[in-house]
Amino acid sequence: MAMAYVTLADLRAVIQESDILDLVNDAGTATDLTDPAVALILAEVFDQASQEVDAHLAGVAEVPLATPPKIVRNLAARIARYRLYQRRPNLGDIIKPVAADYKGAVDLLAQFAAGTLTLPGTVNGQPIVAGDSGLSVASAPRRFGDDFWRRMG
């Protein structure tokens, strides 16, 4: 499995926990999201969403992203939500807004892939190293350096 960009907390930010349980409780016996069968389904959905994100970003960044920015986690959560709804094709029109949101997430990923947008924390697809702001500062030599003050003292 690839590194998952989405966690249960990320998914809860885009869908209510009760809805998550309804979408993954295939046997109808799970009472919460800690049920092993439910956890297995969620892990698979998270992996699918993360792989889809990686497929889009592979041309502009080294994947998997070591530290995915919040926007990547949010996009992966939106993709995961759509994948959960796809598991219940009998829901009919209920899935339309979720499908539209999925399309929006994929369109945003396509903008990253095309270079129209840049991933936060990267420059030309490469991670920004701590302390590397890309800013260079030059100044005149010090006039009152250590030698000056020693002579004065």
PDB file of C-alpha atoms in Angstrom:
ATOM      1  CA  MET A   1       0.000   0.000   0.000  1.00  0.00           C
ATOM      2  CA  ALA A   2       1.101   3.561  -0.700  1.00  0.00           C
ATOM      3  CA  MET A   3       1.323   6.171   1.997  1.00  0.00           C
ATOM      4  CA  ALA A   4      -2.240   7.224   2.813  1.00  0.00           C
ATOM      5  CA  TYR A   5      -2.812  10.964   2.561  1.00  0.00           C
ATOM      6  CA  VAL A   6      -6.212  10.700   4.206  1.00  0.00           C
ATOM      7  CA  THR A   7      -6.985   9.691   7.763  1.00  0.00           C
ATOM      8  CA  LEU A   8     -10.263   9.052   9.488  1.00  0.00           C
ATOM      9  CA  ALA A   9     -10.047  12.558  10.965  1.00  0.00           C
ATOM     10  CA  ASP A  10      -9.640  14.021   7.455  1.00  0.00           C
ATOM     11  CA  LEU A  11     -12.613  11.999   6.223  1.00  0.00           C
ATOM     12  CA  ARG A  12     -14.743  13.133   9.174  1.00  0.00           C
ATOM     13  CA  ALA A  13     -14.087  16.716   8.060  1.00  0.00           C
ATOM     14  CA  VAL A  14     -15.963  16.066   4.785  1.00  0.00           C
ATOM     15  CA  ILE A  15     -18.625  13.529   5.849  1.00  0.00           C
ATOM     16  CA  GLN A  16     -20.455  12.709   9.068  1.00  0.00           C
ATOM     17  CA  GLU A  17     -19.323   9.633  10.966  1.00  0.00           C
ATOM     18  CA  SER A  18     -22.813   8.112  10.856  1.00  0.00           C
ATOM     19  CA  ASP A  19     -22.798   8.394   7.051  1.00  0.00           C
ATOM     20  CA  ILE A  20     -19.334   6.812   6.887  1.00  0.00           C
ATOM     21  CA  LEU A  21     -20.613   3.877   8.938  1.00  0.00           C
ATOM     22  CA  ASP A  22     -23.674   3.505   6.697  1.00  0.00           C
ATOM     23  CA  LEU A  23     -21.440   3.387   3.607  1.00  0.00           C
ATOM     24  CA  VAL A  24     -18.958   0.801   4.939  1.00  0.00           C
ATOM     25  CA  ASN A  25     -21.110  -1.406   7.164  1.00  0.00           C
ATOM     26  CA  ASP A  26     -21.633  -4.140   4.572  1.00  0.00           C
ATOM     27  CA  ALA A  27     -22.665  -6.828   7.055  1.00  0.00           C
ATOM     28  CA  GLY A  28     -24.888  -4.456   9.000  1.00  0.00           C
ATOM     29  CA  THR A  29     -23.348  -5.620  12.271  1.00  0.00           C
ATOM     30  CA  ALA A  30     -20.763  -2.885  12.932  1.00  0.00           C
ATOM     31  CA  THR A  31     -21.647  -0.388  15.622  1.00  0.00           C
ATOM     32  CA  ASP A  32     -18.713   1.959  15.039  1.00  0.00           C
ATOM     33  CA  LEU A  33     -15.750   2.601  12.778  1.00  0.00           C
ATOM     34  CA  THR A  34     -13.375   0.481  14.877  1.00  0.00           C
ATOM     35  CA  ASP A  35     -14.988  -2.737  13.623  1.00  0.00           C
ATOM     36  CA  PRO A  36     -12.237  -4.748  11.845  1.00  0.00           C
ATOM     37  CA  ALA A  37     -14.257  -5.214   8.631  1.00  0.00           C
ATOM     38  CA  VAL A  38     -15.054  -1.499   8.538  1.00  0.00           C
ATOM     39  CA  ALA A  39     -11.421  -0.561   9.225  1.00  0.00           C
ATOM     40  CA  LEU A  40     -10.304  -2.811   6.359  1.00  0.00           C
ATOM     41  CA  ILE A  41     -12.708  -1.150   3.914  1.00  0.00           C
ATOM     42  CA  LEU A  42     -11.620   2.312   5.052  1.00  0.00           C
ATOM     43  CA  ALA A  43      -7.936   1.400   4.662  1.00  0.00           C
ATOM     44  CA  GLU A  44      -8.600   0.238   1.097  1.00  0.00           C
ATOM     45  CA  VAL A  45     -10.572   3.392   0.245  1.00  0.00           C
ATOM     46  CA  PHE A  46      -7.842   5.592   1.763  1.00  0.00           C
ATOM     47  CA  ASP A  47      -5.234   3.736  -0.292  1.00  0.00           C
ATOM     48  CA  GLN A  48      -7.273   4.154  -3.503  1.00  0.00           C
ATOM     49  CA  ALA A  49      -7.662   7.888  -2.882  1.00  0.00           C
ATOM     50  CA  SER A  50      -3.958   8.294  -2.113  1.00  0.00           C
ATOM     51  CA  GLN A  51      -2.956   6.404  -5.252  1.00  0.00           C
ATOM     52  CA  GLU A  52      -5.228   8.630  -7.324  1.00  0.00           C
ATOM     53  CA  VAL A  53      -3.592  11.726  -5.825  1.00  0.00           C
ATOM     54  CA  ASP A  54      -0.127  10.272  -6.525  1.00  0.00           C
ATOM     55  CA  ALA A  55      -1.101   9.526 -10.131  1.00  0.00           C
ATOM     56  CA  HIS A  56      -1.931  13.205 -10.654  1.00  0.00           C
ATOM     57  CA  LEU A  57       1.074  14.617  -8.818  1.00  0.00           C
ATOM     58  CA  ALA A  58       3.755  12.213 -10.069  1.00  0.00           C
ATOM     59  CA  GLY A  59       4.644  14.525 -12.953  1.00  0.00           C
ATOM     60  CA  VAL A  60       5.307  17.536 -10.736  1.00  0.00           C
ATOM     61  CA  ALA A  61       6.472  16.136  -7.402  1.00  0.00           C
ATOM     62  CA  GLU A  62       8.239  13.134  -5.962  1.00  0.00           C
ATOM     63  CA  VAL A  63       5.523  10.795  -4.719  1.00  0.00           C
ATOM     64  CA  PRO A  64       4.489   9.675  -2.260  1.00  0.00           C
ATOM     65  CA  LEU A  65       4.759  13.078  -0.623  1.00  0.00           C
ATOM     66  CA  ALA A  66       6.695  12.737   2.631  1.00  0.00           C
ATOM     67  CA  THR A  67       4.653  15.475   4.293  1.00  0.00           C
ATOM     68  CA  PRO A  68       1.448  16.067   2.350  1.00  0.00           C
ATOM     69  CA  PRO A  69       0.124  19.626   2.664  1.00  0.00           C
ATOM     70  CA  LYS A  70      -3.328  20.100   4.150  1.00  0.00           C
ATOM     71  CA  ILE A  71      -4.850  20.706   0.709  1.00  0.00           C
ATOM     72  CA  VAL A  72      -3.614  17.294  -0.482  1.00  0.00           C
ATOM     73  CA  ARG A  73      -5.126  15.612   2.587  1.00  0.00           C
ATOM     74  CA  ASN A  74      -8.411  17.427   1.941  1.00  0.00           C
ATOM     75  CA  LEU A  75      -8.467  16.439  -1.738  1.00  0.00           C
ATOM     76  CA  ALA A  76      -7.715  12.824  -0.793  1.00  0.00           C
ATOM     77  CA  ALA A  77     -10.559  12.903   1.752  1.00  0.00           C
ATOM     78  CA  ARG A  78     -12.975  14.193  -0.886  1.00  0.00           C
ATOM     79  CA  ILE A  79     -11.879  11.435  -3.269  1.00  0.00           C
ATOM     80  CA  ALA A  80     -12.257   8.843  -0.487  1.00  0.00           C
ATOM     81  CA  ARG A  81     -15.782  10.098   0.263  1.00  0.00           C
ATOM     82  CA  TYR A  82     -16.694   9.652  -3.403  1.00  0.00           C
ATOM     83  CA  ARG A  83     -15.219   6.135  -3.399  1.00  0.00           C
ATOM     84  CA  LEU A  84     -17.365   5.294  -0.353  1.00  0.00           C
ATOM     85  CA  TYR A  85     -20.509   6.502  -2.118  1.00  0.00           C
ATOM     86  CA  GLN A  86     -19.560   4.505  -5.225  1.00  0.00           C
ATOM     87  CA  ARG A  87     -19.866   1.387  -3.075  1.00  0.00           C
ATOM     88  CA  ARG A  88     -23.616   2.087  -2.847  1.00  0.00           C
ATOM     89  CA  PRO A  89     -24.797   2.623  -6.451  1.00  0.00           C
ATOM     90  CA  ASN A  90     -28.412   2.211  -5.330  1.00  0.00           C
ATOM     91  CA  LEU A  91     -28.321   5.658  -3.687  1.00  0.00           C
ATOM     92  CA  GLY A  92     -29.279   7.317  -6.980  1.00  0.00           C
ATOM     93  CA  ASP A  93     -29.353  11.119  -6.974  1.00  0.00           C
ATOM     94  CA  ILE A  94     -27.860  11.326  -3.479  1.00  0.00           C
ATOM     95  CA  ILE A  95     -24.439  10.766  -5.015  1.00  0.00           C
ATOM     96  CA  LYS A  96     -24.714  13.672  -7.519  1.00  0.00           C
ATOM     97  CA  PRO A  97     -23.361  16.414  -5.190  1.00  0.00           C
ATOM     98  CA  VAL A  98     -20.620  14.046  -4.004  1.00  0.00           C
ATOM     99  CA  ALA A  99     -19.717  13.264  -7.627  1.00  0.00           C
ATOM    100  CA  ALA A 100     -19.595  16.993  -8.430  1.00  0.00           C
ATOM    101  CA  ASP A 101     -17.296  17.577  -5.452  1.00  0.00           C
ATOM    102  CA  TYR A 102     -15.114  14.657  -6.576  1.00  0.00           C
ATOM    103  CA  LYS A 103     -14.854  16.240 -10.035  1.00  0.00           C
ATOM    104  CA  GLY A 104     -13.822  19.510  -8.394  1.00  0.00           C
ATOM    105  CA  ALA A 105     -11.107  17.731  -6.398  1.00  0.00           C
ATOM    106  CA  VAL A 106      -9.796  15.959  -9.499  1.00  0.00           C
ATOM    107  CA  ASP A 107      -9.864  19.232 -11.472  1.00  0.00           C
ATOM    108  CA  LEU A 108      -7.766  20.874  -8.757  1.00  0.00           C
ATOM    109  CA  LEU A 109      -5.295  17.976  -8.866  1.00  0.00           C
ATOM    110  CA  ALA A 110      -5.136  18.398 -12.645  1.00  0.00           C
ATOM    111  CA  GLN A 111      -4.199  22.058 -12.133  1.00  0.00           C
ATOM    112  CA  PHE A 112      -1.334  20.983  -9.860  1.00  0.00           C
ATOM    113  CA  ALA A 113      -0.287  18.412 -12.468  1.00  0.00           C
ATOM    114  CA  ALA A 114      -0.369  21.011 -15.260  1.00  0.00           C
ATOM    115  CA  GLY A 115       1.710  23.437 -13.223  1.00  0.00           C
ATOM    116  CA  THR A 116      -1.097  26.007 -13.099  1.00  0.00           C
ATOM    117  CA  LEU A 117      -0.996  25.673  -9.311  1.00  0.00           C
ATOM    118  CA  THR A 118       1.976  24.831  -7.114  1.00  0.00           C
ATOM    119  CA  LEU A 119       1.808  22.513  -4.136  1.00  0.00           C
ATOM    120  CA  PRO A 120       2.300  24.379  -0.864  1.00  0.00           C
ATOM    121  CA  GLY A 121       5.766  23.702   0.529  1.00  0.00           C
ATOM    122  CA  THR A 122       7.375  23.037  -2.867  1.00  0.00           C
ATOM    123  CA  VAL A 123       9.354  24.947  -5.459  1.00  0.00           C
ATOM    124  CA  ASN A 124       9.424  23.390  -8.925  1.00  0.00           C
ATOM    125  CA  GLY A 125       8.054  20.175  -7.431  1.00  0.00           C
ATOM    126  CA  GLN A 126      10.895  19.876  -4.922  1.00  0.00           C
ATOM    127  CA  PRO A 127      10.273  20.140  -1.181  1.00  0.00           C
ATOM    128  CA  ILE A 128      11.424  23.322   0.481  1.00  0.00           C
ATOM    129  CA  VAL A 129      14.133  22.528   3.004  1.00  0.00           C
ATOM    130  CA  ALA A 130      13.822  24.229   6.385  1.00  0.00           C
ATOM    131  CA  GLY A 131      15.728  27.482   6.229  1.00  0.00           C
ATOM    132  CA  ASP A 132      15.676  27.558   2.420  1.00  0.00           C
ATOM    133  CA  SER A 133      13.417  30.495   1.721  1.00  0.00           C
ATOM    134  CA  GLY A 134      14.853  31.090  -1.727  1.00  0.00           C
ATOM    135  CA  LEU A 135      15.816  34.580  -0.562  1.00  0.00           C
ATOM    136  CA  SER A 136      19.427  35.704  -0.785  1.00  0.00           C
ATOM    137  CA  VAL A 137      20.632  38.637   1.294  1.00  0.00           C
ATOM    138  CA  ALA A 138      23.861  40.539   0.725  1.00  0.00           C
ATOM    139  CA  SER A 139      25.246  43.398   2.768  1.00  0.00           C
ATOM    140  CA  ALA A 140      28.295  45.620   2.907  1.00  0.00           C
ATOM    141  CA  PRO A 141      31.217  44.471   5.071  1.00  0.00           C
ATOM    142  CA  ARG A 142      30.942  45.365   8.751  1.00  0.00           C
ATOM    143  CA  ARG A 143      32.687  48.621   9.611  1.00  0.00           C
ATOM    144  CA  PHE A 144      32.634  48.070  13.314  1.00  0.00           C
ATOM    145  CA  GLY A 145      33.636  44.426  13.611  1.00  0.00           C
ATOM    146  CA  ASP A 146      35.315  42.634  16.501  1.00  0.00           C
ATOM    147  CA  ASP A 147      38.760  44.042  15.630  1.00  0.00           C
ATOM    148  CA  PHE A 148      37.507  47.608  15.808  1.00  0.00           C
ATOM    149  CA  TRP A 149      35.968  47.127  19.248  1.00  0.00           C
ATOM    150  CA  ARG A 150      39.083  45.366  20.578  1.00  0.00           C
ATOM    151  CA  ARG A 151      41.223  48.332  19.546  1.00  0.00           C
ATOM    152  CA  MET A 152      38.777  50.705  21.208  1.00  0.00           C
ATOM    153  CA  GLY A 153      38.676  48.751  24.437  1.00  0.00           C
TER     154      GLY A 153
END
